[in-house]
Structure formats: C-alpha cells, structure tokens
CSV table of C-alpha atoms in Angstrom, one decimal:
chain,number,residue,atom,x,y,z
I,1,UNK,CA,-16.4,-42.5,-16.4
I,2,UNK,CA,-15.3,-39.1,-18.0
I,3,UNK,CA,-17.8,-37.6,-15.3
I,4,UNK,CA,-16.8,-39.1,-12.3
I,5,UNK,CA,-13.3,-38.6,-12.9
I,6,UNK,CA,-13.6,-34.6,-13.0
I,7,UNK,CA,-14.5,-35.3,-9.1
I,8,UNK,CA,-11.6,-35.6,-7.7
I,9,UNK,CA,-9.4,-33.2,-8.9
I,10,UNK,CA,-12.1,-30.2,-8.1
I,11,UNK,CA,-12.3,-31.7,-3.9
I,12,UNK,CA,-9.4,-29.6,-3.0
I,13,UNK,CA,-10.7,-26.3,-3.9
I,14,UNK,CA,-13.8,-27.3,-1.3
I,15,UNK,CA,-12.0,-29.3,1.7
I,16,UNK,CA,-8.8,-26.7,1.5
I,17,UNK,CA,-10.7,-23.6,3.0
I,18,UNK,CA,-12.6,-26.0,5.1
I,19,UNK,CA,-9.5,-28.1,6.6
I,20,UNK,CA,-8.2,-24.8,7.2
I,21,UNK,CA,-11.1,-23.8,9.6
I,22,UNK,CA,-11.2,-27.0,11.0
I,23,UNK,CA,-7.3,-27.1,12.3
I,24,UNK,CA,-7.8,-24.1,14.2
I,25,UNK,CA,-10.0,-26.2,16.7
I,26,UNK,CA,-8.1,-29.2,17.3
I,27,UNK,CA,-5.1,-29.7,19.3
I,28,UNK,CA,-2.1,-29.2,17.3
I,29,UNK,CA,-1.4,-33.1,17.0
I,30,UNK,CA,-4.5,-34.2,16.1
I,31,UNK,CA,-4.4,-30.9,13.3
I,32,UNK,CA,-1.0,-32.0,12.0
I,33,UNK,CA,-2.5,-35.7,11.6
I,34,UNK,CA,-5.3,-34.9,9.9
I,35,UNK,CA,-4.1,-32.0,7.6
I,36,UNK,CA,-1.0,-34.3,6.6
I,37,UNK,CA,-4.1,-37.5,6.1
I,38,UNK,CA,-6.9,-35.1,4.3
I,39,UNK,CA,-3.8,-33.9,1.7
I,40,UNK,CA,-2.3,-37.5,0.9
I,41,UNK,CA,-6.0,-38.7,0.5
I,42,UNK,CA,-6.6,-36.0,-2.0
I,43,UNK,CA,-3.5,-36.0,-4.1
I,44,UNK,CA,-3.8,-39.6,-4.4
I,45,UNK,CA,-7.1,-39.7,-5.8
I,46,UNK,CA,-6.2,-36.5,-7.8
I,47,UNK,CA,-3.2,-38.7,-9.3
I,48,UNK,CA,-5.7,-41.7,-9.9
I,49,UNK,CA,-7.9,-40.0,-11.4
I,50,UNK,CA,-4.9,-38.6,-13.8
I,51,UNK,CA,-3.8,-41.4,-14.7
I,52,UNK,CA,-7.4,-42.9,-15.4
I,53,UNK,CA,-8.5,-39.6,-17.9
I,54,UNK,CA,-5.0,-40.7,-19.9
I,55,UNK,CA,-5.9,-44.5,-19.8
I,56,UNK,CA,-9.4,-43.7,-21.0
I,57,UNK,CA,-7.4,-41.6,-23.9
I,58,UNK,CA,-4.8,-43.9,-24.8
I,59,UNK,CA,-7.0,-47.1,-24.7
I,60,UNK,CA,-9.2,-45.5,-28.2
I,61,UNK,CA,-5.3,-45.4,-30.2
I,62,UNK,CA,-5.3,-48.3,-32.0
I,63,UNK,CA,-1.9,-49.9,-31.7
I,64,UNK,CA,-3.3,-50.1,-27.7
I,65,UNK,CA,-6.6,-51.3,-28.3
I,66,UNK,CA,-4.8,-54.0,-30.5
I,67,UNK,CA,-2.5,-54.8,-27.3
I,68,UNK,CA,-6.3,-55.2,-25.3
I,69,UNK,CA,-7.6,-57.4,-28.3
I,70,UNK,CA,-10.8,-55.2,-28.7
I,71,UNK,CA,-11.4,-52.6,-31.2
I,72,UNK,CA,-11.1,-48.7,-30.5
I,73,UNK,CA,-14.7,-47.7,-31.4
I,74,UNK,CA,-16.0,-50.7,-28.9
I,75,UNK,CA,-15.5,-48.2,-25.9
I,76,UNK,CA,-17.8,-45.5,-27.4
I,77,UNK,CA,-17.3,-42.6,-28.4
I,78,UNK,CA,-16.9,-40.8,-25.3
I,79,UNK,CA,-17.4,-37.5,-25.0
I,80,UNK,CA,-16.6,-34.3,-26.8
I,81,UNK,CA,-13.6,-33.7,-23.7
I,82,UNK,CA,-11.9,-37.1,-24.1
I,83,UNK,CA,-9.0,-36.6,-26.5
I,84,UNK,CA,-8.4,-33.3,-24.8
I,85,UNK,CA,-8.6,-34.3,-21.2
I,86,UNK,CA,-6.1,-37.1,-21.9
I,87,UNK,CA,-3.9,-35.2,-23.9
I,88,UNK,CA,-3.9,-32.9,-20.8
I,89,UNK,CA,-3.8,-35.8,-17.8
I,90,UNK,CA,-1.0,-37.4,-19.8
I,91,UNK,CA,1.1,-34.2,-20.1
I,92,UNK,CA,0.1,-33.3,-16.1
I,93,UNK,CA,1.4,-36.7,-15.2
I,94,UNK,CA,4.6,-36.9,-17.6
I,95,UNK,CA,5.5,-33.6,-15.6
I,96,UNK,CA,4.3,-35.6,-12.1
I,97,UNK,CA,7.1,-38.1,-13.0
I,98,UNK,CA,9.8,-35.8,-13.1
I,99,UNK,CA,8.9,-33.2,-10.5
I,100,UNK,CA,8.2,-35.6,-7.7
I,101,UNK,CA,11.6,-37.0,-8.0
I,102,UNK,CA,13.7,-34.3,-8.6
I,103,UNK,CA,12.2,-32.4,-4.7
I,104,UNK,CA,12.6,-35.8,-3.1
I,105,UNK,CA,15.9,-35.4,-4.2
I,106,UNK,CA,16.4,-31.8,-3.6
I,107,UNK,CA,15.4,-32.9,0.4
I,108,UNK,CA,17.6,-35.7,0.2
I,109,UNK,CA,20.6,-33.6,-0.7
I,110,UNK,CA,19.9,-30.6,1.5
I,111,UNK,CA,19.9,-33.3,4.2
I,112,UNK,CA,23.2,-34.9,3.4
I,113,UNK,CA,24.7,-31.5,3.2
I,114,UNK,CA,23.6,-30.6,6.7
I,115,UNK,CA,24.7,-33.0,7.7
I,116,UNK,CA,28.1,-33.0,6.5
I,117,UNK,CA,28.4,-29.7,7.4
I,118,UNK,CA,27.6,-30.9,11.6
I,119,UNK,CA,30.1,-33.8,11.2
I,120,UNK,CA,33.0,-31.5,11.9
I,121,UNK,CA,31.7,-28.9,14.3
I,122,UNK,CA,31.8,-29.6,18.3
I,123,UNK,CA,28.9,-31.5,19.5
I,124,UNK,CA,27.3,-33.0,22.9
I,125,UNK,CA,24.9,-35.9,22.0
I,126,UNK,CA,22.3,-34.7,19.5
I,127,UNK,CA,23.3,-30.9,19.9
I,128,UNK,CA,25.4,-29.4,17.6
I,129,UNK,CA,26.6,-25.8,18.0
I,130,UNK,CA,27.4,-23.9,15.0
I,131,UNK,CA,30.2,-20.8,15.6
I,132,UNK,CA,27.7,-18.2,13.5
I,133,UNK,CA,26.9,-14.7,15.2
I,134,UNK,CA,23.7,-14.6,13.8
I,135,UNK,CA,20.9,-16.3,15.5
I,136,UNK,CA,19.2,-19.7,14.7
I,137,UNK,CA,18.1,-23.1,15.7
I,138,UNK,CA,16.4,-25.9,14.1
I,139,UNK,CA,16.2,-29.5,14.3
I,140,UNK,CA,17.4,-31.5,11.4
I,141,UNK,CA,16.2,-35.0,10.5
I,142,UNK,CA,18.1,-38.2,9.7
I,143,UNK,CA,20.0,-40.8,11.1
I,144,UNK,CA,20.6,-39.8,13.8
I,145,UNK,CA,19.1,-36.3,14.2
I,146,UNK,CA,20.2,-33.6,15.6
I,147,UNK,CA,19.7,-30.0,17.2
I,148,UNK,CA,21.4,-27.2,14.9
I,149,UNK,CA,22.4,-24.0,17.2
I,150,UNK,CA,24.3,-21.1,16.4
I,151,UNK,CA,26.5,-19.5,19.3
I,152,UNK,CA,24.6,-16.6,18.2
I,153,UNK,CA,21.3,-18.0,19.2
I,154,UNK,CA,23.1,-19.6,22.5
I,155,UNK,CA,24.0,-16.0,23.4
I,156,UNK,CA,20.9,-14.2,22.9
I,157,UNK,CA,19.2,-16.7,25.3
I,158,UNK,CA,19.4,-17.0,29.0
I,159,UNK,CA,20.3,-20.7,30.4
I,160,UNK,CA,16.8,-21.7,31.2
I,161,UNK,CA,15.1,-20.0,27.4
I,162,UNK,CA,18.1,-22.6,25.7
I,163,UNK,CA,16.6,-25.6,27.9
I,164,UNK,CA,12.8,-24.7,26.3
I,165,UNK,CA,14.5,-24.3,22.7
I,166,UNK,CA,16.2,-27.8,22.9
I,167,UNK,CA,13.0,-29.3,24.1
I,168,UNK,CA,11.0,-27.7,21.6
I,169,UNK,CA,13.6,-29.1,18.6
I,170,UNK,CA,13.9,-32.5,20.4
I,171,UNK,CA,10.1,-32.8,20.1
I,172,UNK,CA,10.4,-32.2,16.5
I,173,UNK,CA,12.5,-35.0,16.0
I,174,UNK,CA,10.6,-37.4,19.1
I,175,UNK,CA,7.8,-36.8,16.8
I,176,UNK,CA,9.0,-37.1,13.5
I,177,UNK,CA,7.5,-33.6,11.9
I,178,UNK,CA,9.5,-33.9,8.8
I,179,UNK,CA,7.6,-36.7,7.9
I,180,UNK,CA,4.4,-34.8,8.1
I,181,UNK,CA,6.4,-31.8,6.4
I,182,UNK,CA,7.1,-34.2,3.6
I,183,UNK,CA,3.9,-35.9,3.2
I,184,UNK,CA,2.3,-32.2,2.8
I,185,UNK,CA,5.5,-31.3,-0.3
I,186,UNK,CA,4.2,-34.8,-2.1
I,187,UNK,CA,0.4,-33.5,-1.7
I,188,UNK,CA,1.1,-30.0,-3.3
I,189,UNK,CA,3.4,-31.8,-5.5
I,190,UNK,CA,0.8,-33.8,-7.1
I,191,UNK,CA,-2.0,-31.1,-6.5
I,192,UNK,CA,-1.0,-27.2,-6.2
I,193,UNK,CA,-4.7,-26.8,-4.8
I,194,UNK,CA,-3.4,-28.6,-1.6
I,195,UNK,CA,-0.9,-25.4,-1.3
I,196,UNK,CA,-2.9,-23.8,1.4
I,197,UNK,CA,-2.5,-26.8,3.7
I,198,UNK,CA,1.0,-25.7,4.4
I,199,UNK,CA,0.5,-23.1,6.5
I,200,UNK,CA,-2.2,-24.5,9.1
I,201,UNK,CA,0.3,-28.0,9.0
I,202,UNK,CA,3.8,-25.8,9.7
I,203,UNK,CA,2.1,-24.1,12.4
I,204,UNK,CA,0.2,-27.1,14.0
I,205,UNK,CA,3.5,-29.2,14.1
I,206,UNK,CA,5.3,-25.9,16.1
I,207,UNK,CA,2.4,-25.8,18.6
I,208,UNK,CA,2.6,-29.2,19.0
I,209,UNK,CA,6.4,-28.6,19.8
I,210,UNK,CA,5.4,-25.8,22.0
I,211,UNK,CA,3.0,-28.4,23.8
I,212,UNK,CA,5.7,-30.5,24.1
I,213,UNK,CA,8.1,-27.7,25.7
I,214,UNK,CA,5.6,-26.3,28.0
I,215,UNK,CA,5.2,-30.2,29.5
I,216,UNK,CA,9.2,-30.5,29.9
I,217,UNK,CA,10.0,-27.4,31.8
I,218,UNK,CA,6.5,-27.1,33.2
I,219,UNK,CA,6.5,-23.4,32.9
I,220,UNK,CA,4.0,-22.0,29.5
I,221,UNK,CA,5.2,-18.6,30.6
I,222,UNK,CA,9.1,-19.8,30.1
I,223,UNK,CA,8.0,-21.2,27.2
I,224,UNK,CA,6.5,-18.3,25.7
I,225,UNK,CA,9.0,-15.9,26.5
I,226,UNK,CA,11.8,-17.9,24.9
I,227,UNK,CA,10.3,-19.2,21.7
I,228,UNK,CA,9.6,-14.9,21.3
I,229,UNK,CA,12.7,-13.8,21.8
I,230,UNK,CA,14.5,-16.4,20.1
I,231,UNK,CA,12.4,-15.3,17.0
I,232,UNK,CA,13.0,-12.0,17.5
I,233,UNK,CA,16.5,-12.7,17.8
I,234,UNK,CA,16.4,-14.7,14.2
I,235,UNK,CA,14.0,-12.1,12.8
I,236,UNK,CA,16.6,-9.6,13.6
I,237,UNK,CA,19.4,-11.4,11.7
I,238,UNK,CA,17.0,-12.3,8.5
I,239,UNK,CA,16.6,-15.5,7.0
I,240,UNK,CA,19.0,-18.5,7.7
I,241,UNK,CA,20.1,-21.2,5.1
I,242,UNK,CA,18.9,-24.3,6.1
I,243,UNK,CA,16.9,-27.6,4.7
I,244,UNK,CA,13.4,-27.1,3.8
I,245,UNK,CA,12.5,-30.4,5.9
I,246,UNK,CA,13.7,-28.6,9.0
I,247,UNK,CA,11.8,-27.2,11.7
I,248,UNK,CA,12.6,-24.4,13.8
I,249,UNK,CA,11.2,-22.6,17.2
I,250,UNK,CA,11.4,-19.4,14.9
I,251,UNK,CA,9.0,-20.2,12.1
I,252,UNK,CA,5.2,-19.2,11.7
I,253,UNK,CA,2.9,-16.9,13.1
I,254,UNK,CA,4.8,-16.6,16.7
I,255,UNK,CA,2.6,-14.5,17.9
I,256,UNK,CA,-0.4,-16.4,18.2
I,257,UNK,CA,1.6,-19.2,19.1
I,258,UNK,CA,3.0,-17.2,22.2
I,259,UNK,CA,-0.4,-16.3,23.0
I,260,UNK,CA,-1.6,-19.8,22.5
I,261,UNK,CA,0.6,-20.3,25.6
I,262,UNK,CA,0.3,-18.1,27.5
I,263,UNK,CA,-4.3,-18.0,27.2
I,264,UNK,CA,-5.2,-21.6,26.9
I,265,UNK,CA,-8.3,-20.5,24.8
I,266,UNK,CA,-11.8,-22.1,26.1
I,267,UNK,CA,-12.8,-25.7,24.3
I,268,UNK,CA,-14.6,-24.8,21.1
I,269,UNK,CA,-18.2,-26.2,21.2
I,270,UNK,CA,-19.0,-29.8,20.4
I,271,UNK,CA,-21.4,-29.0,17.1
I,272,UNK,CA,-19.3,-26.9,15.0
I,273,UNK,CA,-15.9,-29.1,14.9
I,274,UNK,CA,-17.9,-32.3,14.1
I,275,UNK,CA,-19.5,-30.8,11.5
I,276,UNK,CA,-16.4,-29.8,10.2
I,277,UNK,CA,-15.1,-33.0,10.5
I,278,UNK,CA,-18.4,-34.6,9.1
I,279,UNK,CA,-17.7,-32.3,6.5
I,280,UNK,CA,-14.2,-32.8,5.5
I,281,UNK,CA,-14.8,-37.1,5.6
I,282,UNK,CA,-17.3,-36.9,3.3
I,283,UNK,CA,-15.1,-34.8,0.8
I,284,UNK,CA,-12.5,-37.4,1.3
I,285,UNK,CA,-14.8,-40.4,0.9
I,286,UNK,CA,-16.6,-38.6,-2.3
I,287,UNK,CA,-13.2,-38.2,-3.8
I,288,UNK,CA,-11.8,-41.6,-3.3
I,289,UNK,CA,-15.2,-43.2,-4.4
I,290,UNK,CA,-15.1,-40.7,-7.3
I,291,UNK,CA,-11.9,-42.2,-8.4
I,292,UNK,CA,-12.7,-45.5,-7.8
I,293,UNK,CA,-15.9,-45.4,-9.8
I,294,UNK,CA,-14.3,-44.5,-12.5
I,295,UNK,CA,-11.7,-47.1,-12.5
I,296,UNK,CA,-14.3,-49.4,-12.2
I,297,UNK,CA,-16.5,-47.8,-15.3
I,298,UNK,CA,-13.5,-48.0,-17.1
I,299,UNK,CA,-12.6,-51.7,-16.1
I,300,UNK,CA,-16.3,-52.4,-17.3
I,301,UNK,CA,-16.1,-51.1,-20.5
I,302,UNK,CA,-12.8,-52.9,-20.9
I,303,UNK,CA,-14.3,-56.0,-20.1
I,304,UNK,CA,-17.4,-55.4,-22.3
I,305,UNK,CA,-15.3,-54.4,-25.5
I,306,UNK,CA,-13.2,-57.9,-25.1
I,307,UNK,CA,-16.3,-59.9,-25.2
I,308,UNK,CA,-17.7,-58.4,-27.7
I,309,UNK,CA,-14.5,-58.2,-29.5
I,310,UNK,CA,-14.4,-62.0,-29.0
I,311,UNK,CA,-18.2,-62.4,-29.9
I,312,UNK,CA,-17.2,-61.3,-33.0
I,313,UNK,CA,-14.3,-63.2,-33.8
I,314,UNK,CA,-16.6,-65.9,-33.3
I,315,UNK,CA,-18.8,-65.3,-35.5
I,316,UNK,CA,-16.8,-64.7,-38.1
I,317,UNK,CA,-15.3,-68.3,-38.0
C-alpha cells in the first residue's frame, strides 16, 4: 500500500503543466469544464490518499489495533517511511480540516458583505450602480445575483461598450463561474500543486464570457473594444475591493483575450489535442486507481490480520 499511495499526490506536478497546454486548445467552456473536473479529481485522490498513509499509521498503535480486534504487528512491519509518512499525512490533514473551512467561510462572508453593501444603493433588476469615481464592474454571485457597476465605470464607457459589459457579467452568472472558481480554491486547497490551474481556469471562464458577449450584441469588434477600454479604465484606477468569487470583464491577460476576438485563430489539428487529452485521462485514471488500490491493500491486510487474529484466539481455547 505505502507504494501506491505516493501516486497520487506526485499526479499534479505531471497533469498541471500538461492541463495547462491543453486549455489553450479548447473552447473556453469546454477548458473551464475540464480544468475545474482534472483539479477536483486530483485533490480528491490526493486527500484519499492522505487520509489512507495516516490510517495505515494509526492502525499499528495499539489502543487502535485493540478497537480492530487484531494485533499491531499482524499488518507487517511496513516500511522504513510508515511512522513518518503518517505522522506527516495526519498533520497535512489536521491542517486540511481547518483551512478548508475557514476560506469557505472567508467566501461566504465576503459574499454577505457585498451584498449588504448593494441592498441600499439604487438598482434596476440585477444591476446595481455603485456612486464610486473609480472604475469597475463585476458580477457577484448569490441569491439573486447581481451586476456591480461604478458610475465611474458607467462614464468611461459609451452606451453600446455598457450593453457588452452587462452581457459579459450576466453570462458569468447564466453560467454559474463562481462555481467553477470555487471548485478550483477547494483543489489548491487540498493540493498547492493544483495552484497553476488558476490562471488557465480565470481566463477560460472570461473568454467564455467574451463568447457569450460577442453572441448578444453580434459585434466581436464591439466586444473587444469595450472589455479594453473598460480594463484600461480599471487598470488606471488600480485594484478594487471586491469578493474573491467574483468575476470581472477586467481580469486576466486582456490582451490576448481582445485578440482572441477580434482573430478567431485557425482549429488546432486533431492529433495534438487528443493526445493531450489521452494524456491528461490517463493521469486522472492512474491517480484515482492509485488511491483506490491502496485502500483496497489496506482493506486486505485488515481483513487478513482479523482472521488470523481470530485463528488464534481459537486456538488458544
């Protein structure tokens, strides 16, 4: 088991440079769906096997074994990196249990304050215009959710850039981004590996805004030119307080998103992104079998230790 185990929390270092690749040739949905799968995947495994190098550990102390009704030195004697590795898996996992909970509810309370803070301004449906002078927009999740705008932002855009910048933020809310934002905090959360999945995520969620955009006003060029000057706009004014689980038309490489736009680049060829994708499954499927054979070796020599525990009990008699 100790073997198999070590599997699964070494995957990330392979499948983050190659999910990173990969992203850049699918559409931005399909990217954000599979970046936001590939990292739950591998932090849960990463977890399981965790919490099955402490089990492995805690099972040879012999107030547990007692609990089991089989005797310590029936599981073997492992190797020379069991007491350590579960010393270690135990202590990642104690702090697991209390980091997890306190950014869920770091989110949860940035939310609520936002949201507070729109209750009393002025609003018309799900927009709500914030008197600020300096620049910024973002859509904020929740029940319901709503379009943040700053009369600064309002001003530094032209009637038919505000239309593209309400689309683009409704579309992060149609589609539920902060879920996928979310999903990737719990990932790095339980694996820092997963760290560089953030980038390639943020920016395939605002593409698929820009997508999104582009279809409502059916003008790319429109499109462009107001998610760049609305970032320039922001950029001018310098960061903005606002939830971590918001998105905003601002954020990313803008750049490459304008030109994204503007240059719909050529399909990439058929062979390169399936191998990619060939590649990236089977680092997903080693890592949850990984984890999985080791529960099961350990669930083995579980089993094995009570029989023999009870063998010998009978005897005895």
């Amino acid at each position: 088991m100790i073997y198999a185990v070590w599997l699964p929390l070494l995957m990330p270092l392979l499948a983050v440079p190659v999910a990173r690749r990969g992203a850049e040739l699918l559409s931005p949905r399909t990217a954000a769906w599979a970046l936001t799968a590939l990292a739950l995947v591998l932090a849960g495994s990463s977890t399981a096997a965790l919490a099955l190098l402490a089990l492995d550990g805690a099972l040879r102390l012999p107030f547990v074994a007692a609990l089991g009704h089989f005797s310590p030195h029936l599981l073997g004697d492992g190797s020379s990196a069991t007491v350590p590795a579960a010393v270690l898996a135990a202590l990642a996992l104690a702090g697991l249990g209390v980091l997890v909970p306190w950014r869920a509810r770091r989110h949860l309370r940035e939310l609520r304050a936002a949201h507070r803070g729109c209750g009393h301004e002025p609003g018309a449906g799900d927009l709500w215009v914030r008197p600020d002078a300096r620049p910024d927009a973002y859509a904020l999740p929740g029940r319901p959710g709503r379009i943040v705008v700053t009369t600064g932002m309002l001003r530094a855009l032209s009637a038919r850039e505000r239309e593209v910048l309400f689309a683009h933020e409704r579309a992060h809310l149609a589609g539920r981004h902060h879920l996928f934002l979310a999903g990737a905090e719990l990932a790095v959360a339980l694996h820092p590996a997963l760290r560089g999945l953030r980038g390639p995520l943020s920016y395939a969620l605002e593409r698929w805004a820009d997508e999104s955009a582009a279809r409502a006003t059916g003008d790319r060029a429109l499109t462009a030119r107001a998610v760049g000057r609305a970032a320039l706009a922001a950029g001018a004014a310098g960061p903005a307080p606002r939830p971590r689980l918001s998105l905003t038309a601002t954020a990313g490489p803008v750049p490459r998103r304008v030109t994204a736009l503007l240059n719909r680049s050529a399909p990439a060829g058929r062979l390169l992104p399936r191998a990619l994708a060939c590649l990236l499954t089977a680092c997903v499927t080693l890592s949850a079998a990984a984890a999985l054979e080791a529960a099961t070796d350990l669930h083995n020599g579980i089993e094995v230790a009570q029989g023999e525990t009870g063998h010998l009990s009978t005897q005895g008699r």
